[in-house]
Amino acid sequence: MSNPPSQHPGDPGRPAAPPAVPPAASGPSATSAPGPGRSGGGASRRPGDFAPASAAVAPGDLERSGAIIRTITGVFQSRVVGQENLRMTLVAALAAGGHVLLESVPGLAKTTAASALASSITGSFARIQCTPDLMPNDIIGTQIFNYGSGTFTTQLGPVHANVVLLDEINRSSAKTQSAMLEAMQERQTSIGGEVYKLPEPFMVLATQNPIEEEGTYVLPEAQMDRFLMKEILTYPRPAEEHEILDRSTAGSLTGPREAVGTVTLEDVRFLQAMVDQVYVDPAVKRYIIDLIFTTRGSGPRPVPNLTQSVRVGASPRGSLALMRVAQAHALLGGRDYVTPDDVRAMRYGVLRHRLVLTFDALASGIKPEQIIDAVFHAVPMP
């Protein structure tokens, strides 16, 4: 499996050299001279210039948000070695109130990371092992007939939990996958003609294995778009794998099952409310719009021949996701306003599953990350 280009949340700045782009996505606009606000020339706005005139979030609320994030981070690091990008993705998605799709070969702590995030929260957690014979009622619930009273009673399924882990989601049938659409988007389920609200907060963590295609069902684009982010895990570095072996010999590989410091559901709702209040400057919003329009083949500086590699660009849901994740990333950094670097920090996770590549691009081995880099290199930063 080819690893995606490295993404370092702590260093989201623009690379010094143009990213490697496929022939179909290269061109003068992808390698042109830097525009205003880009590295190499032009007057750029300082990060503080994107701040509101008055504080968008009270200092006390920022401090409480930071304490909640530190607690979740501590629990995660006690269970998972390394995987910093994964930690940032999960915490940002939790703060943004979105769902995450995790993809990697077996054994890279996808399930462990999901259970670690769930163990840091005092809410309910449900794990669903997806198989081809899994039915929609096994997930959302069903009605049971009571012969004694002659009435039906509703038994809610495991999806009615605060954190739901769908293990190997691509092994479930298309009918079962479609049953999750209403739950993920509308935050409700329909059983026997009645609507049942899902608990708040509600988060779905789905995993899939890209190397075994036998007996799997590819997720449709409509459901892929419901995931706020898609994270691709890579192999750990030698030092991290050495720590995994050390923890195993010490008997502490799984870490503490019950964390001493956990956050309540009220804390999570507070964190999500704070993300709503993070200020987004009109220039940053315009930057997001330009990026999304560039994926569709237009924008201020369209990438020539992009349509030869991208069949369908990001939808308006992609714009919303890019802004929402940028707000969450800013809050994780202790700020109440978004900068262009926040938009760039987690761009792969937000956009890699929203771009539908052409057959020629897939046959040529072009990765979505290459297209994303070409787009971000072409659009001038404010």
Short mmCIF file of C-alpha atoms in Angstrom, two decimals:
data_model
loop_
_atom_site.label_atom_id
_atom_site.label_comp_id
_atom_site.label_asym_id
_atom_site.label_seq_id
_atom_site.Cartn_x
_atom_site.Cartn_y
_atom_site.Cartn_z
CA MET A 1 0.00 0.00 0.00
CA SER A 2 1.38 3.40 -0.94
CA ASN A 3 1.56 5.82 1.90
CA PRO A 4 -0.06 9.24 1.40
CA PRO A 5 2.04 12.36 1.54
CA SER A 6 3.08 13.16 5.07
CA GLN A 7 0.79 15.45 6.98
CA HIS A 8 2.00 17.09 10.15
CA PRO A 9 -0.75 18.85 12.11
CA GLY A 10 1.85 20.81 14.03
CA ASP A 11 3.45 22.13 10.81
CA PRO A 12 0.65 22.83 8.35
CA GLY A 13 2.51 25.46 6.35
CA ARG A 14 2.96 25.44 2.60
CA PRO A 15 5.84 23.25 1.35
CA ALA A 16 8.90 25.05 0.07
CA ALA A 17 8.73 23.29 -3.30
CA PRO A 18 5.64 22.53 -5.40
CA PRO A 19 4.11 19.17 -4.50
CA ALA A 20 4.46 16.23 -6.83
CA VAL A 21 1.38 16.27 -9.02
CA PRO A 22 0.21 13.89 -11.71
CA PRO A 23 0.67 14.91 -15.33
CA ALA A 24 -3.05 15.46 -15.71
CA ALA A 25 -3.05 17.88 -12.76
CA SER A 26 0.15 19.74 -13.58
CA GLY A 27 0.39 22.97 -15.47
CA PRO A 28 1.37 26.60 -15.27
CA SER A 29 -1.12 27.39 -12.50
CA ALA A 30 0.15 24.56 -10.33
CA THR A 31 3.74 25.76 -10.56
CA SER A 32 3.30 29.45 -11.20
CA ALA A 33 4.97 32.17 -9.23
CA PRO A 34 3.59 32.65 -5.75
CA GLY A 35 0.63 34.96 -5.51
CA PRO A 36 -0.34 37.33 -2.72
CA GLY A 37 -0.13 35.68 0.65
CA ARG A 38 1.89 32.73 -0.63
CA SER A 39 5.41 31.84 0.35
CA GLY A 40 8.00 33.50 -1.83
CA GLY A 41 6.45 36.92 -2.40
CA GLY A 42 3.57 39.25 -1.83
CA ALA A 43 2.26 40.86 1.31
CA SER A 44 0.66 38.20 3.45
CA ARG A 45 -1.69 38.75 6.33
CA ARG A 46 -0.41 37.81 9.75
CA PRO A 47 -2.32 35.13 11.70
CA GLY A 48 -3.59 37.75 14.12
CA ASP A 49 -5.19 39.67 11.26
CA PHE A 50 -7.87 36.98 11.02
CA ALA A 51 -8.98 37.51 14.63
CA PRO A 52 -12.31 39.19 15.39
CA ALA A 53 -12.50 42.70 16.82
CA SER A 54 -13.63 41.23 20.15
CA ALA A 55 -13.06 37.78 21.62
CA ALA A 56 -15.35 35.19 20.02
CA VAL A 57 -14.84 32.77 22.92
CA ALA A 58 -14.38 33.84 26.52
CA PRO A 59 -10.91 33.08 28.00
CA GLY A 60 -12.46 30.87 30.66
CA ASP A 61 -14.27 28.83 28.03
CA LEU A 62 -11.04 28.46 26.04
CA GLU A 63 -9.30 27.20 29.16
CA ARG A 64 -12.07 24.68 29.85
CA SER A 65 -11.96 23.50 26.23
CA GLY A 66 -8.21 23.00 26.52
CA ALA A 67 -8.62 20.94 29.69
CA ILE A 68 -11.19 18.69 27.99
CA ILE A 69 -8.91 18.18 24.99
CA ARG A 70 -5.92 17.39 27.22
CA THR A 71 -7.93 14.77 29.09
CA ILE A 72 -9.02 13.04 25.89
CA THR A 73 -5.46 13.20 24.57
CA GLY A 74 -4.09 11.63 27.76
CA VAL A 75 -6.48 8.70 27.57
CA PHE A 76 -5.75 8.19 23.87
CA GLN A 77 -1.98 8.19 24.36
CA SER A 78 -2.29 5.69 27.19
CA ARG A 79 -3.83 3.22 24.76
CA VAL A 80 -2.29 4.05 21.38
CA VAL A 81 1.40 4.48 20.56
CA GLY A 82 2.19 7.22 18.06
CA GLN A 83 -0.48 7.84 15.38
CA GLU A 84 -0.51 11.59 16.02
CA ASN A 85 -2.49 12.29 12.84
CA LEU A 86 -5.10 9.80 13.96
CA ARG A 87 -5.38 11.44 17.37
CA MET A 88 -5.84 14.87 15.81
CA THR A 89 -8.45 13.51 13.42
CA LEU A 90 -10.51 11.80 16.11
CA VAL A 91 -10.40 14.70 18.58
CA ALA A 92 -11.18 17.26 15.86
CA ALA A 93 -14.08 15.16 14.57
CA LEU A 94 -15.45 14.76 18.09
CA ALA A 95 -15.27 18.51 18.65
CA ALA A 96 -16.83 19.17 15.26
CA GLY A 97 -19.60 16.63 15.81
CA GLY A 98 -18.75 14.55 12.74
CA HIS A 99 -18.04 10.94 11.79
CA VAL A 100 -14.71 9.37 10.80
CA LEU A 101 -13.79 6.60 8.37
CA LEU A 102 -10.53 4.83 9.22
CA GLU A 103 -8.69 2.83 6.59
CA SER A 104 -5.52 0.75 6.88
CA VAL A 105 -4.16 -2.75 6.73
CA PRO A 106 -4.94 -4.92 9.78
CA GLY A 107 -3.09 -4.33 13.03
CA LEU A 108 -2.58 -0.57 12.98
CA ALA A 109 -4.79 0.20 16.01
CA LYS A 110 -7.97 1.31 14.23
CA THR A 111 -10.25 -0.51 16.67
CA THR A 112 -8.01 0.28 19.63
CA ALA A 113 -8.07 3.99 18.79
CA ALA A 114 -11.85 4.00 18.53
CA SER A 115 -12.28 2.24 21.88
CA ALA A 116 -9.69 4.58 23.43
CA LEU A 117 -11.68 7.62 22.33
CA ALA A 118 -14.86 6.06 23.66
CA SER A 119 -13.23 5.21 27.00
CA SER A 120 -12.35 8.87 27.53
CA ILE A 121 -16.05 9.75 27.47
CA THR A 122 -18.56 8.72 30.11
CA GLY A 123 -21.24 8.02 27.48
CA SER A 124 -22.28 4.71 25.95
CA PHE A 125 -20.18 2.79 23.43
CA ALA A 126 -21.26 0.08 20.98
CA ARG A 127 -19.14 -2.03 18.67
CA ILE A 128 -20.74 -3.62 15.59
CA GLN A 129 -18.79 -6.25 13.66
CA CYS A 130 -20.01 -5.97 10.09
CA THR A 131 -20.50 -9.18 8.11
CA PRO A 132 -22.30 -9.93 4.82
CA ASP A 133 -25.28 -11.41 6.67
CA LEU A 134 -25.73 -8.39 8.97
CA MET A 135 -29.24 -6.97 8.55
CA PRO A 136 -30.40 -3.36 9.02
CA ASN A 137 -32.53 -4.37 12.00
CA ASP A 138 -29.41 -5.72 13.68
CA ILE A 139 -28.09 -2.16 13.74
CA ILE A 140 -31.02 0.21 14.17
CA GLY A 141 -33.37 -2.07 16.14
CA THR A 142 -36.61 -3.93 15.59
CA GLN A 143 -40.11 -4.54 16.92
CA ILE A 144 -40.79 -7.64 19.00
CA PHE A 145 -44.28 -9.13 19.35
CA ASN A 146 -45.37 -9.88 22.90
CA TYR A 147 -47.73 -12.88 22.76
CA GLY A 148 -48.91 -12.28 26.32
CA SER A 149 -50.15 -8.75 25.74
CA GLY A 150 -50.66 -9.02 21.99
CA THR A 151 -48.67 -5.84 21.37
CA PHE A 152 -45.37 -4.89 19.77
CA THR A 153 -42.49 -3.50 21.78
CA THR A 154 -39.50 -1.71 20.25
CA GLN A 155 -35.99 -2.87 20.99
CA LEU A 156 -33.42 -0.26 19.99
CA GLY A 157 -30.28 -1.45 18.23
CA PRO A 158 -26.63 -0.79 19.10
CA VAL A 159 -26.53 2.33 16.92
CA HIS A 160 -28.35 4.12 19.73
CA ALA A 161 -25.12 4.90 21.57
CA ASN A 162 -22.91 7.97 21.91
CA VAL A 163 -19.93 6.39 20.14
CA VAL A 164 -20.53 3.61 17.60
CA LEU A 165 -17.72 1.56 16.07
CA LEU A 166 -18.59 -0.08 12.76
CA ASP A 167 -15.77 -2.55 12.30
CA GLU A 168 -15.05 -3.43 8.64
CA ILE A 169 -18.03 -1.50 7.35
CA ASN A 170 -17.31 -2.54 3.76
CA ARG A 171 -18.13 -6.17 4.65
CA SER A 172 -21.78 -5.33 5.30
CA SER A 173 -24.27 -5.42 2.44
CA ALA A 174 -25.42 -2.33 0.60
CA LYS A 175 -28.82 -2.59 2.29
CA THR A 176 -27.22 -2.51 5.72
CA GLN A 177 -24.90 0.35 4.75
CA SER A 178 -27.87 2.39 3.56
CA ALA A 179 -29.55 1.90 6.94
CA MET A 180 -26.77 3.99 8.45
CA LEU A 181 -27.44 6.98 6.18
CA GLU A 182 -30.41 8.23 8.20
CA ALA A 183 -28.59 7.65 11.48
CA MET A 184 -25.42 9.46 10.38
CA GLN A 185 -27.08 12.41 8.66
CA GLU A 186 -30.40 12.92 10.45
CA ARG A 187 -29.30 11.61 13.86
CA GLN A 188 -32.41 9.45 14.06
CA THR A 189 -33.73 6.01 13.14
CA SER A 190 -37.13 4.84 11.90
CA ILE A 191 -38.52 1.63 13.39
CA GLY A 192 -42.05 0.50 12.66
CA GLY A 193 -43.00 3.92 11.33
CA GLU A 194 -41.84 5.71 14.46
CA VAL A 195 -38.84 8.00 14.67
CA TYR A 196 -36.32 7.55 17.48
CA LYS A 197 -33.77 10.26 18.15
CA LEU A 198 -30.17 9.21 18.66
CA PRO A 199 -28.36 10.36 21.80
CA GLU A 200 -26.30 13.54 21.80
CA PRO A 201 -23.45 13.60 21.20
CA PHE A 202 -23.43 10.90 18.52
CA MET A 203 -20.35 9.80 16.60
CA VAL A 204 -19.72 6.94 14.16
CA LEU A 205 -16.22 5.51 13.74
CA ALA A 206 -16.09 3.11 10.80
CA THR A 207 -13.10 1.02 9.73
CA GLN A 208 -12.31 -0.71 6.48
CA ASN A 209 -9.48 -2.86 5.17
CA PRO A 210 -8.33 -1.87 1.66
CA ILE A 211 -6.35 -5.00 0.82
CA GLU A 212 -9.05 -7.69 1.03
CA GLU A 213 -11.72 -7.18 -1.62
CA GLU A 214 -13.33 -10.63 -1.41
CA GLY A 215 -16.81 -10.46 0.06
CA THR A 216 -16.79 -6.69 0.43
CA TYR A 217 -19.17 -3.99 -0.74
CA VAL A 218 -17.66 -0.66 -1.75
CA LEU A 219 -19.19 2.25 0.12
CA PRO A 220 -21.36 4.40 -2.18
CA GLU A 221 -20.36 8.02 -2.68
CA ALA A 222 -23.49 9.21 -0.88
CA GLN A 223 -22.42 7.49 2.30
CA MET A 224 -18.74 8.36 1.94
CA ASP A 225 -19.74 12.02 1.87
CA ARG A 226 -21.46 11.62 5.26
CA PHE A 227 -18.10 11.07 6.92
CA LEU A 228 -16.56 14.34 8.05
CA MET A 229 -13.06 12.91 7.58
CA LYS A 230 -11.31 9.85 6.24
CA GLU A 231 -7.98 8.98 7.84
CA ILE A 232 -5.52 6.54 6.30
CA LEU A 233 -3.22 5.02 8.89
CA THR A 234 0.39 4.25 8.09
CA TYR A 235 2.93 1.95 9.71
CA PRO A 236 4.57 3.19 12.93
CA ARG A 237 8.15 4.41 13.00
CA PRO A 238 10.84 2.09 14.44
CA ALA A 239 10.93 3.90 17.78
CA GLU A 240 7.14 3.71 18.08
CA GLU A 241 7.10 0.00 17.25
CA HIS A 242 9.84 -0.50 19.84
CA GLU A 243 7.58 1.16 22.43
CA ILE A 244 4.75 -1.16 21.40
CA LEU A 245 6.98 -4.15 22.13
CA ASP A 246 8.06 -2.62 25.45
CA ARG A 247 4.44 -2.10 26.49
CA SER A 248 3.61 -5.65 25.49
CA THR A 249 6.41 -7.16 27.60
CA ALA A 250 5.43 -4.91 30.51
CA GLY A 251 1.81 -6.04 30.25
CA SER A 252 0.53 -2.50 29.65
CA LEU A 253 -0.07 -2.59 25.90
CA THR A 254 -3.79 -2.00 26.20
CA GLY A 255 -3.34 0.71 28.83
CA PRO A 256 -5.84 1.44 31.56
CA ARG A 257 -9.33 0.34 30.59
CA GLU A 258 -10.90 2.86 32.94
CA ALA A 259 -9.29 6.25 32.74
CA VAL A 260 -8.95 8.24 35.93
CA GLY A 261 -9.83 11.42 34.12
CA THR A 262 -12.78 11.21 31.76
CA VAL A 263 -14.96 13.86 30.24
CA THR A 264 -18.72 13.90 30.61
CA LEU A 265 -21.25 14.15 27.82
CA GLU A 266 -21.92 17.70 28.95
CA ASP A 267 -18.22 18.45 28.41
CA VAL A 268 -18.41 17.10 24.86
CA ARG A 269 -21.53 19.16 24.13
CA PHE A 270 -19.73 22.20 25.53
CA LEU A 271 -16.72 21.51 23.30
CA GLN A 272 -18.95 21.28 20.22
CA ALA A 273 -20.70 24.51 21.19
CA MET A 274 -17.33 26.24 21.44
CA VAL A 275 -16.44 25.10 17.91
CA ASP A 276 -19.61 26.83 16.71
CA GLN A 277 -18.37 30.08 18.22
CA VAL A 278 -14.90 30.03 16.64
CA TYR A 279 -14.68 33.04 14.33
CA VAL A 280 -14.12 32.56 10.58
CA ASP A 281 -12.97 35.67 8.72
CA PRO A 282 -14.67 36.38 5.36
CA ALA A 283 -11.26 36.09 3.67
CA VAL A 284 -10.87 32.56 5.06
CA LYS A 285 -14.35 31.64 3.88
CA ARG A 286 -13.46 32.92 0.42
CA TYR A 287 -10.28 30.84 0.54
CA ILE A 288 -12.33 27.72 1.32
CA ILE A 289 -14.74 28.47 -1.53
CA ASP A 290 -11.86 28.98 -3.97
CA LEU A 291 -10.35 25.65 -2.95
CA ILE A 292 -13.60 23.73 -3.37
CA PHE A 293 -14.36 25.38 -6.72
CA THR A 294 -10.86 24.51 -7.92
CA THR A 295 -11.58 20.82 -7.26
CA ARG A 296 -14.53 21.22 -9.63
CA GLY A 297 -12.33 22.54 -12.43
CA SER A 298 -12.89 26.26 -11.87
CA GLY A 299 -11.73 28.71 -9.22
CA PRO A 300 -9.43 31.75 -9.33
CA ARG A 301 -6.54 29.74 -10.78
CA PRO A 302 -7.91 26.50 -12.23
CA VAL A 303 -5.49 23.60 -12.46
CA PRO A 304 -5.18 22.76 -16.17
CA ASN A 305 -6.41 19.31 -17.22
CA LEU A 306 -7.72 18.62 -13.73
CA THR A 307 -10.88 17.11 -15.20
CA GLN A 308 -8.75 14.37 -16.74
CA SER A 309 -8.01 13.13 -13.21
CA VAL A 310 -11.07 14.26 -11.22
CA ARG A 311 -14.50 13.15 -12.39
CA VAL A 312 -16.46 14.77 -9.55
CA GLY A 313 -15.15 17.51 -7.27
CA ALA A 314 -16.09 18.29 -3.69
CA SER A 315 -19.70 19.25 -2.97
CA PRO A 316 -20.94 22.11 -0.75
CA ARG A 317 -20.81 19.57 2.07
CA GLY A 318 -17.06 19.60 1.47
CA SER A 319 -16.99 23.38 2.01
CA LEU A 320 -18.88 22.99 5.26
CA ALA A 321 -16.59 20.17 6.39
CA LEU A 322 -13.44 22.13 5.56
CA MET A 323 -14.65 25.13 7.57
CA ARG A 324 -15.93 23.02 10.46
CA VAL A 325 -12.70 21.06 10.78
CA ALA A 326 -10.70 24.29 10.55
CA GLN A 327 -12.76 25.69 13.44
CA ALA A 328 -12.11 22.56 15.49
CA HIS A 329 -8.39 22.66 14.67
CA ALA A 330 -8.21 26.30 15.78
CA LEU A 331 -9.90 25.42 19.07
CA LEU A 332 -7.46 22.53 19.56
CA GLY A 333 -4.71 25.12 19.14
CA GLY A 334 -6.21 27.35 21.82
CA ARG A 335 -7.52 30.03 19.43
CA ASP A 336 -10.99 31.44 18.88
CA TYR A 337 -10.42 32.30 15.22
CA VAL A 338 -9.48 30.38 12.06
CA THR A 339 -6.38 31.02 9.97
CA PRO A 340 -5.60 29.64 6.49
CA ASP A 341 -3.15 27.24 8.14
CA ASP A 342 -6.08 25.68 10.02
CA VAL A 343 -7.78 25.07 6.67
CA ARG A 344 -4.63 23.43 5.32
CA ALA A 345 -3.78 21.40 8.43
CA MET A 346 -6.24 18.53 7.89
CA ARG A 347 -6.97 18.93 4.21
CA TYR A 348 -6.28 15.30 3.30
CA GLY A 349 -8.72 13.91 5.86
CA VAL A 350 -11.49 16.26 4.73
CA LEU A 351 -11.12 16.00 0.95
CA ARG A 352 -9.53 12.65 0.03
CA HIS A 353 -12.87 10.80 0.07
CA ARG A 354 -14.83 13.63 -1.57
CA LEU A 355 -12.94 13.57 -4.88
CA VAL A 356 -14.09 10.97 -7.40
CA LEU A 357 -11.14 10.16 -9.65
CA THR A 358 -11.43 9.13 -13.26
CA PHE A 359 -10.56 5.65 -14.49
CA ASP A 360 -7.41 6.98 -16.13
CA ALA A 361 -6.26 8.49 -12.85
CA LEU A 362 -6.93 5.27 -10.96
CA ALA A 363 -5.17 3.21 -13.63
CA SER A 364 -2.17 5.54 -13.45
CA GLY A 365 -1.94 5.16 -9.69
CA ILE A 366 -2.70 8.81 -8.97
CA LYS A 367 -3.60 9.40 -5.33
CA PRO A 368 -6.22 11.90 -4.12
CA GLU A 369 -3.53 13.48 -1.95
CA GLN A 370 -1.62 14.49 -5.09
CA ILE A 371 -4.70 16.20 -6.49
CA ILE A 372 -5.32 17.97 -3.17
CA ASP A 373 -1.74 19.23 -3.06
CA ALA A 374 -2.06 20.56 -6.61
CA VAL A 375 -5.27 22.39 -5.71
CA PHE A 376 -3.86 23.93 -2.55
CA HIS A 377 -0.71 24.97 -4.38
CA ALA A 378 -2.72 26.69 -7.11
CA VAL A 379 -5.07 28.70 -4.87
CA PRO A 380 -3.44 31.79 -3.30
CA MET A 381 -3.60 32.02 0.47
CA PRO A 382 -5.22 35.21 1.84
#
